[in-house]
XYZ file of C-alpha atoms in Angstrom:
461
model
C -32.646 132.829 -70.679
C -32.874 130.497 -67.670
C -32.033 127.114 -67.310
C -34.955 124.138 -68.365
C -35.601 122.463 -65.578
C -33.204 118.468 -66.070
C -35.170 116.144 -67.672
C -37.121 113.399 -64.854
C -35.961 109.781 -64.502
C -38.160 106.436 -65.978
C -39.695 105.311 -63.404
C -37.927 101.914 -62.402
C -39.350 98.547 -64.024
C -41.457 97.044 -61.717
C -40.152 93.684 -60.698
C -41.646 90.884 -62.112
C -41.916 87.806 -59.499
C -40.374 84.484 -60.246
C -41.755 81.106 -58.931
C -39.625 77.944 -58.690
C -41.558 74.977 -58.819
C -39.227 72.127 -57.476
C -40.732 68.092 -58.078
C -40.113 66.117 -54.900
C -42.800 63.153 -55.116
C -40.623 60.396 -56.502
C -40.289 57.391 -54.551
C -36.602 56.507 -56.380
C -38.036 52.823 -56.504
C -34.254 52.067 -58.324
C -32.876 53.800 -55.263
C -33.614 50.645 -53.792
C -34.411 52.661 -50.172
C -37.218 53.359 -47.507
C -36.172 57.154 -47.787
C -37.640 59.501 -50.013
C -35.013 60.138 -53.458
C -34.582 63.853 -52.846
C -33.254 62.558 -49.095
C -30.493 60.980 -50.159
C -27.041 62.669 -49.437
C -24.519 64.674 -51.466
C -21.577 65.152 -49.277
C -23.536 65.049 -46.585
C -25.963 67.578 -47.204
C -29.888 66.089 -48.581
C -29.852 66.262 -52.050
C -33.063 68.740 -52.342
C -31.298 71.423 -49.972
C -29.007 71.943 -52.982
C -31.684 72.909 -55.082
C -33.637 74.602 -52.971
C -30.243 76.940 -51.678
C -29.658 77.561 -55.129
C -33.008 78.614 -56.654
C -33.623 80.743 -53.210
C -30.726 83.037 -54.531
C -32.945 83.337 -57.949
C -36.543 83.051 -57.051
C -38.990 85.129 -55.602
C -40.710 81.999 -54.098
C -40.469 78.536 -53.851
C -42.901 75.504 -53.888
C -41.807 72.173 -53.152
C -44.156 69.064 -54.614
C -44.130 66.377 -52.425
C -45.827 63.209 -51.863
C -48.028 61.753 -49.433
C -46.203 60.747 -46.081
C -43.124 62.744 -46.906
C -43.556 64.361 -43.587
C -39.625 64.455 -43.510
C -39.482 66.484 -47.273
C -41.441 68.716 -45.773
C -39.649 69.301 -42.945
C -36.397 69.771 -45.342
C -38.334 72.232 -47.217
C -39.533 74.220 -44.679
C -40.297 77.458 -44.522
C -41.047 77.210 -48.301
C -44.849 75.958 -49.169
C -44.848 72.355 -50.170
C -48.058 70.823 -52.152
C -48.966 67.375 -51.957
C -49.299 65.284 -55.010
C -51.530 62.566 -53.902
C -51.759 60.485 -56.986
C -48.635 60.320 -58.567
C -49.529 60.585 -62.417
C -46.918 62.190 -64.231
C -44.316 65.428 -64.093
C -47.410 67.508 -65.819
C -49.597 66.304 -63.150
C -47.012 67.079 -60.258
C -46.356 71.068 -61.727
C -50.435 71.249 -61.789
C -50.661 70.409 -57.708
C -48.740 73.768 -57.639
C -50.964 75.857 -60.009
C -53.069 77.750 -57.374
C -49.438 79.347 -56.285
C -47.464 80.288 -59.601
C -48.271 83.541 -58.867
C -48.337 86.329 -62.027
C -44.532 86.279 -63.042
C -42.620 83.437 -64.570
C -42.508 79.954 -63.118
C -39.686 77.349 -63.669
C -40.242 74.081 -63.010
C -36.951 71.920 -61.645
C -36.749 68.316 -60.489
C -35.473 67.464 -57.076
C -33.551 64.456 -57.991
C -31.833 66.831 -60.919
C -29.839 68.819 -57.594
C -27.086 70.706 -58.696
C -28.130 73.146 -61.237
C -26.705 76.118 -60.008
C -27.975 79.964 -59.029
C -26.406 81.365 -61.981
C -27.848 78.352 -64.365
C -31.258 79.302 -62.893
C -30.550 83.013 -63.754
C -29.733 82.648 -67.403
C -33.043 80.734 -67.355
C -35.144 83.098 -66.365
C -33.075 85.863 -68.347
C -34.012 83.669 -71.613
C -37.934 83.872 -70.866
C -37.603 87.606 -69.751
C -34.752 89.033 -72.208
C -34.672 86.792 -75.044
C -38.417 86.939 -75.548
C -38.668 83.155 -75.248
C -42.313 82.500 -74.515
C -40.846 78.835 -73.516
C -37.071 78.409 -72.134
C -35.786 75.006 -71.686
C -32.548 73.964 -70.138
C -30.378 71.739 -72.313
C -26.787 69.953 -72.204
C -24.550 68.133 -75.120
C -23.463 64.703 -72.714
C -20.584 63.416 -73.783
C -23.008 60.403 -73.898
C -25.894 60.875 -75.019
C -28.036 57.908 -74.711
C -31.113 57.576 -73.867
C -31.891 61.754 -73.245
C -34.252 63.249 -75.118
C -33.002 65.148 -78.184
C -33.719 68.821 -78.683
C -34.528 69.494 -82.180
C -34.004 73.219 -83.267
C -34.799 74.751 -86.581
C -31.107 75.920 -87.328
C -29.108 72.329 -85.871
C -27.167 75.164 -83.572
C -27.819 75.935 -79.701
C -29.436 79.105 -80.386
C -31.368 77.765 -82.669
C -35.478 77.527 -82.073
C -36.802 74.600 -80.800
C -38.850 72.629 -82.702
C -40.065 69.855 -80.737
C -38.358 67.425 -78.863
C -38.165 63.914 -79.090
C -38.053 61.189 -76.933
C -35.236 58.571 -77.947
C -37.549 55.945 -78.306
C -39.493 57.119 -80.819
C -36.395 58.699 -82.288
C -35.399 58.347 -85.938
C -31.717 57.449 -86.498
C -31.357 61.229 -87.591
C -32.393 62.472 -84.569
C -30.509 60.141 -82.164
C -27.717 61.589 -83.806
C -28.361 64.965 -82.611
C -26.328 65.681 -79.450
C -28.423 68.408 -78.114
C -30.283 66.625 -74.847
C -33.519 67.860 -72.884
C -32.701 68.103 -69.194
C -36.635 68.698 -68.556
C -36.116 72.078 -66.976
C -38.884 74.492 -67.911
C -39.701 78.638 -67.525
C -42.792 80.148 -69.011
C -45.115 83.078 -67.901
C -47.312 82.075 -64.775
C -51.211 81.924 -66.626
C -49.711 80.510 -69.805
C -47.780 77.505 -68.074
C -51.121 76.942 -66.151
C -52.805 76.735 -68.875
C -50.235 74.381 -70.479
C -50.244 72.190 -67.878
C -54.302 71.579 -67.895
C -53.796 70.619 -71.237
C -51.574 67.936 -71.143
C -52.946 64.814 -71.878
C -51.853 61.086 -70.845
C -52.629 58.953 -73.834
C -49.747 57.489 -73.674
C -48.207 53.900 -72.966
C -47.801 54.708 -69.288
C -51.379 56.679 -69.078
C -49.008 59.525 -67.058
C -49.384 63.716 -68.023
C -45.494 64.711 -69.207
C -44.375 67.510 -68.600
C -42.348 67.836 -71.791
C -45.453 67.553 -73.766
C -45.630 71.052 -72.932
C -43.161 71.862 -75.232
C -45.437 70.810 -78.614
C -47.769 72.826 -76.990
C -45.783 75.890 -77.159
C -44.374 75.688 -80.620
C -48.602 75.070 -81.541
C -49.204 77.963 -80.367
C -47.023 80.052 -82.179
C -44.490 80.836 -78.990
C -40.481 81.138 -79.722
C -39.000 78.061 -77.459
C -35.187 78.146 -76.646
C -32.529 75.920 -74.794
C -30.648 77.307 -72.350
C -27.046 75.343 -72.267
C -25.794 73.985 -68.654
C -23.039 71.481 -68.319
C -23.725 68.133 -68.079
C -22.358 68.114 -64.492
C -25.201 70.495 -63.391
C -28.431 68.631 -65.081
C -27.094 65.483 -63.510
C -30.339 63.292 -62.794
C -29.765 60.836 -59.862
C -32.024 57.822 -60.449
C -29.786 54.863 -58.760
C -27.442 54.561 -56.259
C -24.556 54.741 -59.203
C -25.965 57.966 -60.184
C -25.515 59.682 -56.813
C -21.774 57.791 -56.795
C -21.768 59.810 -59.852
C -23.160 63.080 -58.723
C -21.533 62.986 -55.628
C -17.691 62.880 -57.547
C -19.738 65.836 -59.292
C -20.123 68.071 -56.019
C -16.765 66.477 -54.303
C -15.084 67.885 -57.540
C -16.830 71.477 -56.936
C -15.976 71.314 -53.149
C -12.388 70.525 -53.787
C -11.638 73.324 -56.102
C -13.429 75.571 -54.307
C -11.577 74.927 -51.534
C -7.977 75.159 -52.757
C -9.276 78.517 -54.874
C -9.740 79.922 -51.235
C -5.839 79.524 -50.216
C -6.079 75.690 -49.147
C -3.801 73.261 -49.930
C -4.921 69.460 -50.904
C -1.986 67.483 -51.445
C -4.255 64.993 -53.440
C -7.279 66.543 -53.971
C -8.801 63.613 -55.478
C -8.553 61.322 -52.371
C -10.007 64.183 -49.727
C -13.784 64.140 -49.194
C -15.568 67.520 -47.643
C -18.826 67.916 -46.392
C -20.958 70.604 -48.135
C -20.649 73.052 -45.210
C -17.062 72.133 -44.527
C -15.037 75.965 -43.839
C -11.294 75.428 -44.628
C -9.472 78.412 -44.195
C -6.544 80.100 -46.069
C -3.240 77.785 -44.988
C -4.290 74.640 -44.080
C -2.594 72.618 -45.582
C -4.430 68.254 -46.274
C -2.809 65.432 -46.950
C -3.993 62.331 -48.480
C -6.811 60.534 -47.783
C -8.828 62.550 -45.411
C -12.504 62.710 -44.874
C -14.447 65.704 -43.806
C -17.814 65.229 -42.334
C -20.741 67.892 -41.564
C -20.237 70.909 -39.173
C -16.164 71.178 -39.338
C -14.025 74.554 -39.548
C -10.064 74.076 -39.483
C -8.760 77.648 -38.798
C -5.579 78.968 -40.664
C -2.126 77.508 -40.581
C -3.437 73.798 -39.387
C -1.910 70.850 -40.702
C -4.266 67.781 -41.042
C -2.264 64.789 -42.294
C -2.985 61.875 -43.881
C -5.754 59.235 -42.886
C -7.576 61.746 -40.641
C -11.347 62.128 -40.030
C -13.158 64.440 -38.578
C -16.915 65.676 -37.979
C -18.524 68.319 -35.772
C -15.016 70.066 -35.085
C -13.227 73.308 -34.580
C -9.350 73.458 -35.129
C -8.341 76.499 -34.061
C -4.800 78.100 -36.295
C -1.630 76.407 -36.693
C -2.813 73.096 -35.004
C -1.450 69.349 -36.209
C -4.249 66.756 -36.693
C -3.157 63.306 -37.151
C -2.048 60.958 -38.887
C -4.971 58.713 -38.569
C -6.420 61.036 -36.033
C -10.535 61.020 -35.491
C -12.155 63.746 -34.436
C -16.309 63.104 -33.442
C -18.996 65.904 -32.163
C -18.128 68.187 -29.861
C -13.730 68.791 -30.509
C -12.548 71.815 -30.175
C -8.731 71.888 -30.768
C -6.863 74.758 -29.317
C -4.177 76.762 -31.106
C -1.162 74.901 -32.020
C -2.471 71.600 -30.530
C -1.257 68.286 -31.310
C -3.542 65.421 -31.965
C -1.732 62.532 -33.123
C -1.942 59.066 -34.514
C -4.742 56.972 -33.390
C -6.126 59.739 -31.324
C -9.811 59.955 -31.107
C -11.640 62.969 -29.692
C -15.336 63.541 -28.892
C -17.664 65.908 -27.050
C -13.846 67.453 -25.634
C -11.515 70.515 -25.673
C -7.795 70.475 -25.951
C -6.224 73.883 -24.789
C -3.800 76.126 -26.573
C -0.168 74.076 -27.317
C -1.677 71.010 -25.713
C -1.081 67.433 -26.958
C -2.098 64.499 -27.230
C 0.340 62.311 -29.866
C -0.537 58.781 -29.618
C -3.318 56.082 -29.338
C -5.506 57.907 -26.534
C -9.129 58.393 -26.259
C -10.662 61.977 -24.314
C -14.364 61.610 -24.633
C -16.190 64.368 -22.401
C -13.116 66.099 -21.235
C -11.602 69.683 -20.868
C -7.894 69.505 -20.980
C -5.385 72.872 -21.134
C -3.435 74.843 -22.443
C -0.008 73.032 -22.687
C -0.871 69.900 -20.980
C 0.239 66.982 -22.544
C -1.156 63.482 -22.609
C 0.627 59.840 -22.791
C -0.157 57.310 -24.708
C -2.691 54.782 -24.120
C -4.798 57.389 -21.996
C -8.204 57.066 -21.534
C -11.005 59.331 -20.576
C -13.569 56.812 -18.877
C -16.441 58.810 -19.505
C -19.506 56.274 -19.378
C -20.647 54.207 -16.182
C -23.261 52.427 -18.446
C -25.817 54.812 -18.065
C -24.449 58.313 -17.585
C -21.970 60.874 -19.356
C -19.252 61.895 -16.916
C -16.545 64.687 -17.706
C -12.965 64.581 -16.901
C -11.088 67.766 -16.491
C -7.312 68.366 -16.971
C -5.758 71.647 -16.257
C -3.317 73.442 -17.570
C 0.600 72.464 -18.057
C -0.413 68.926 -16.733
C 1.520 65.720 -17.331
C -0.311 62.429 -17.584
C 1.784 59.760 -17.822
C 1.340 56.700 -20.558
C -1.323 54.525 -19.788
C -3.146 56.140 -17.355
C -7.054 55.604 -16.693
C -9.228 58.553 -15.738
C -12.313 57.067 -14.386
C -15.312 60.384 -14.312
C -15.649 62.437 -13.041
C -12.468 63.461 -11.815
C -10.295 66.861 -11.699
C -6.980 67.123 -12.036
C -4.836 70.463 -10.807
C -3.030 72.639 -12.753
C 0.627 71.499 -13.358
C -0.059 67.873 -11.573
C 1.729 64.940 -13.181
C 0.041 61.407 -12.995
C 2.025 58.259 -12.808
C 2.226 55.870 -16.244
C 0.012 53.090 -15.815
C -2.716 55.195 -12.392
C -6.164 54.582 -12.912
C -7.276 57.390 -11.017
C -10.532 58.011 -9.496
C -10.322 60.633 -7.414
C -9.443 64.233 -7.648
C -5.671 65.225 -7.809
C -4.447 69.086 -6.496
C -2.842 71.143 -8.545
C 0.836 70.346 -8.869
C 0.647 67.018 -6.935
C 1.076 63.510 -8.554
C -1.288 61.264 -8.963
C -0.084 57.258 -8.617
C -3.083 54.761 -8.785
C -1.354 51.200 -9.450
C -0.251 48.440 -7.080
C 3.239 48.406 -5.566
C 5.899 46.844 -7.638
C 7.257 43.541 -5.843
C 10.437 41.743 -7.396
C 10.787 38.040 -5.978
C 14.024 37.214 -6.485
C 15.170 33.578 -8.790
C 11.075 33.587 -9.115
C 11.292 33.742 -13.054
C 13.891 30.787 -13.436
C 11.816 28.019 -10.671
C 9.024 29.147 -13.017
C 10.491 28.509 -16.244
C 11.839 24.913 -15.137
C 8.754 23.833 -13.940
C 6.927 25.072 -17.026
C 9.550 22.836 -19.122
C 9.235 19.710 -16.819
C 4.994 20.017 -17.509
C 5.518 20.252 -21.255
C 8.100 17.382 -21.646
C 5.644 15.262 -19.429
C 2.598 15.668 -21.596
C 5.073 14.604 -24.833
């Protein structure tokens, strides 16, 4: 007897495509602003870029709805297709502009001002429309304030419960307004159906606008199991008014900072530290109160940045000291084991391996090395009122307190400049550099001018 040939694998499932359908149109009239809402920043990143980051990990494609003359949301949203919703007549009417480009999978529907709903948020989503058999899935939240959210009404009272309908809180009953289960407007339903949904909607309503949510109804009419997915409240977030993005930026300052110390950093007091969202702190470095983080910055291991420090467009290289009350602009690169001190500022310059530069000095446009150090009160004079100049140091230098570099200029390796030079002109390696005016003392000169100063203020009484 031989053998029967082993038994062939299922074929795999074919995968299913997912749209994300993300509404950018608002004008954020309580914004109070000239900039589109989904522009405004989150720890320095544009709020939409969160969502659109986020549902790129999820979604097959992505379709941004934008208004007309949001040239700069489109740019944002680039390379994913944006649709133009020229009259702006509700959330139903904004999903519609993107119809022609659901596709034949599912298709979720997110708000841009609603930013930091998060990849694995999105996933349970979709895994509720494909898994759970949900022919609607809505995202909901239990606020520890309820308000004014729309209540989710399910036929059980529970979470997993299906929905019924939801109701706005205005035309609430007291019953309802005292259920805690909220509508955070997020929707996910098969591509043809939600089209078909969405050219339903009708605006006979007090605003004459097509709602989204009215989609909803429409589901449980036609016989189709609806279910909340949960999120925390700090995810479905709207941000409506400048004290909602205060509040939603605590939100992603909060993720940031634990992130951060997770990943081997320490924050001495996390709560009074402020990163960017692409701020790279690596395992070792060790903050101190009250520092602020802006875009493009990477502190490598081992640095120290103390208290009252700032810095943007940076690269501290390991075991460095930043600060306190250092600033460091565009363009720093701090060497390994560098010192930057207090009321140092640094921009568009390099400070070499062990170099330092302790107190109240300005380098601007400069290339300084390794183990050179710089007095205080040095300046870099790197603008002529027109031009950018550069100043270069080399290495194991000495510049003395005070001293003025007027660009461009070189100085040596090993060359020592006088306190107080201005120098303009190049200085060899190992020479000094002295650019002041000889030192004359006139002998009795400070007493004659003393008396004469007290004879002139006893005459004028």
């Amino acid at each position: 007897m031989t053998d029967s040939a082993p038994a062939a694998a299922p074929p795999p499932a074919a995968h299913r495509p997912a749209t994300a359908v993300i509404l950018a149109a608002g004008l954020g009239t309580r914004m109070k602003s000239d900039w589109p809402k989904v522009m405004h920043p989150l720890a320095g990143r544009p709020m939409l870029r969160y969502l659109i980051d986020n549902a790129a990990q999820v979604f097959d494609r992505i379709v941004v709805v934008i208004g007309p003359g949001m040239e700069q949301v489109a740019a944002l949203a680039a390379p994913h297709a944006t649709v133009i919703q020229h009259d702006r007549l509700g959330t139903a009417h904004a999903a519609l502009q993107a119809a022609d480009l659901f596709g034949t999978g599912d298709v979720a529907v997110l708000y841009g001002d609603n930013p930091l709903i998060t990849a694995d948020s999105m996933r349970r989503l979709l895994a509720c429309r494909r898994q759970d058999g949900a022919g609607l899935a809505l995202m909901a939240l239990r606020p520890a304030y309820p308000g004014r959210y729309g209540r989710v009404v399910t036929d059980d009272g529970t979470d997993g419960g299906l929905v019924q309908r939801i109701v706005e809180w205005a035309d609430a009953s007291d019953a309802e307004r005292a259920v805690t289960l909220c509508n955070a407007g997020v929707l996910c339903a098969g591509a043809e159906t939600f089209r078909g949904w969405l050219r339903a909607v009708r605006n006979d309503n007090a605003k004459g606008e097509y709602y989204l949510g009215d989609v909803v109804a429409m589901a449980v009419a036609d016989g189709r199991q609806v279910r909340a997915v949960m999120a925390p409240e700090d995810e479905l977030r709207g941000i409506n008014s400048r004290a909602e993005l205060a509040l939603a930026e605590a939100s992603v300052q909060r993720r940031l900072r634990h992130a951060a110390m997770a990943a081997g950093v320490t924050l001495v007091a996390p709560d009074t530290v402020f990163l960017a969202a692409d701020t790279v702190l690596e395992p070792d470095v060790v903050v101190q109160p009250h520092v602020v983080f802006g875009p493009g910055v990477t502190v490598r291991r081992g640095v120290e940045i103390r208290a009252f420090s700032h810095l943007e467009g940076c690269v501290v290289e390991p075991d460095a000291v930043i600060g306190p009350y250092a600033r460091l602009r565009p363009g720093a690169e701090i060497g390994t084991g560098a010192h930057v001190g207090n009321f140092v500022e640094i921009k568009a310059a390099s400070l070499g391996a062990g170099a330092k530069a302790n107190h109240l000095t300005y380098l601007g446009d400069a290339a300084i090395g390794a183990g050179t150090n710089v007095g205080a009160g040095t300046v870099t004079c790197n603008y002529d009122g027109v031009f950018k100049h550069r100043t270069t140091i080399g290495a194991g230098c000495f510049i003395g307190s005070d001293a003025i570099l007027v660009a461009p200029v070189t100085i040596g390796d090993g060359a020592l400049i006088a306190a107080g030079s201005v120098i303009t002109q190049d200085v060899p390696a190992d020479a000094m550099g002295i650019g002041r005016a000889r030192q004359a003392n006139k002998e009795g000169r400070a007493a004659t001018l003393r008396a004469a100063l007290d004879k002139k203020k006893k005459e004028q009484g």
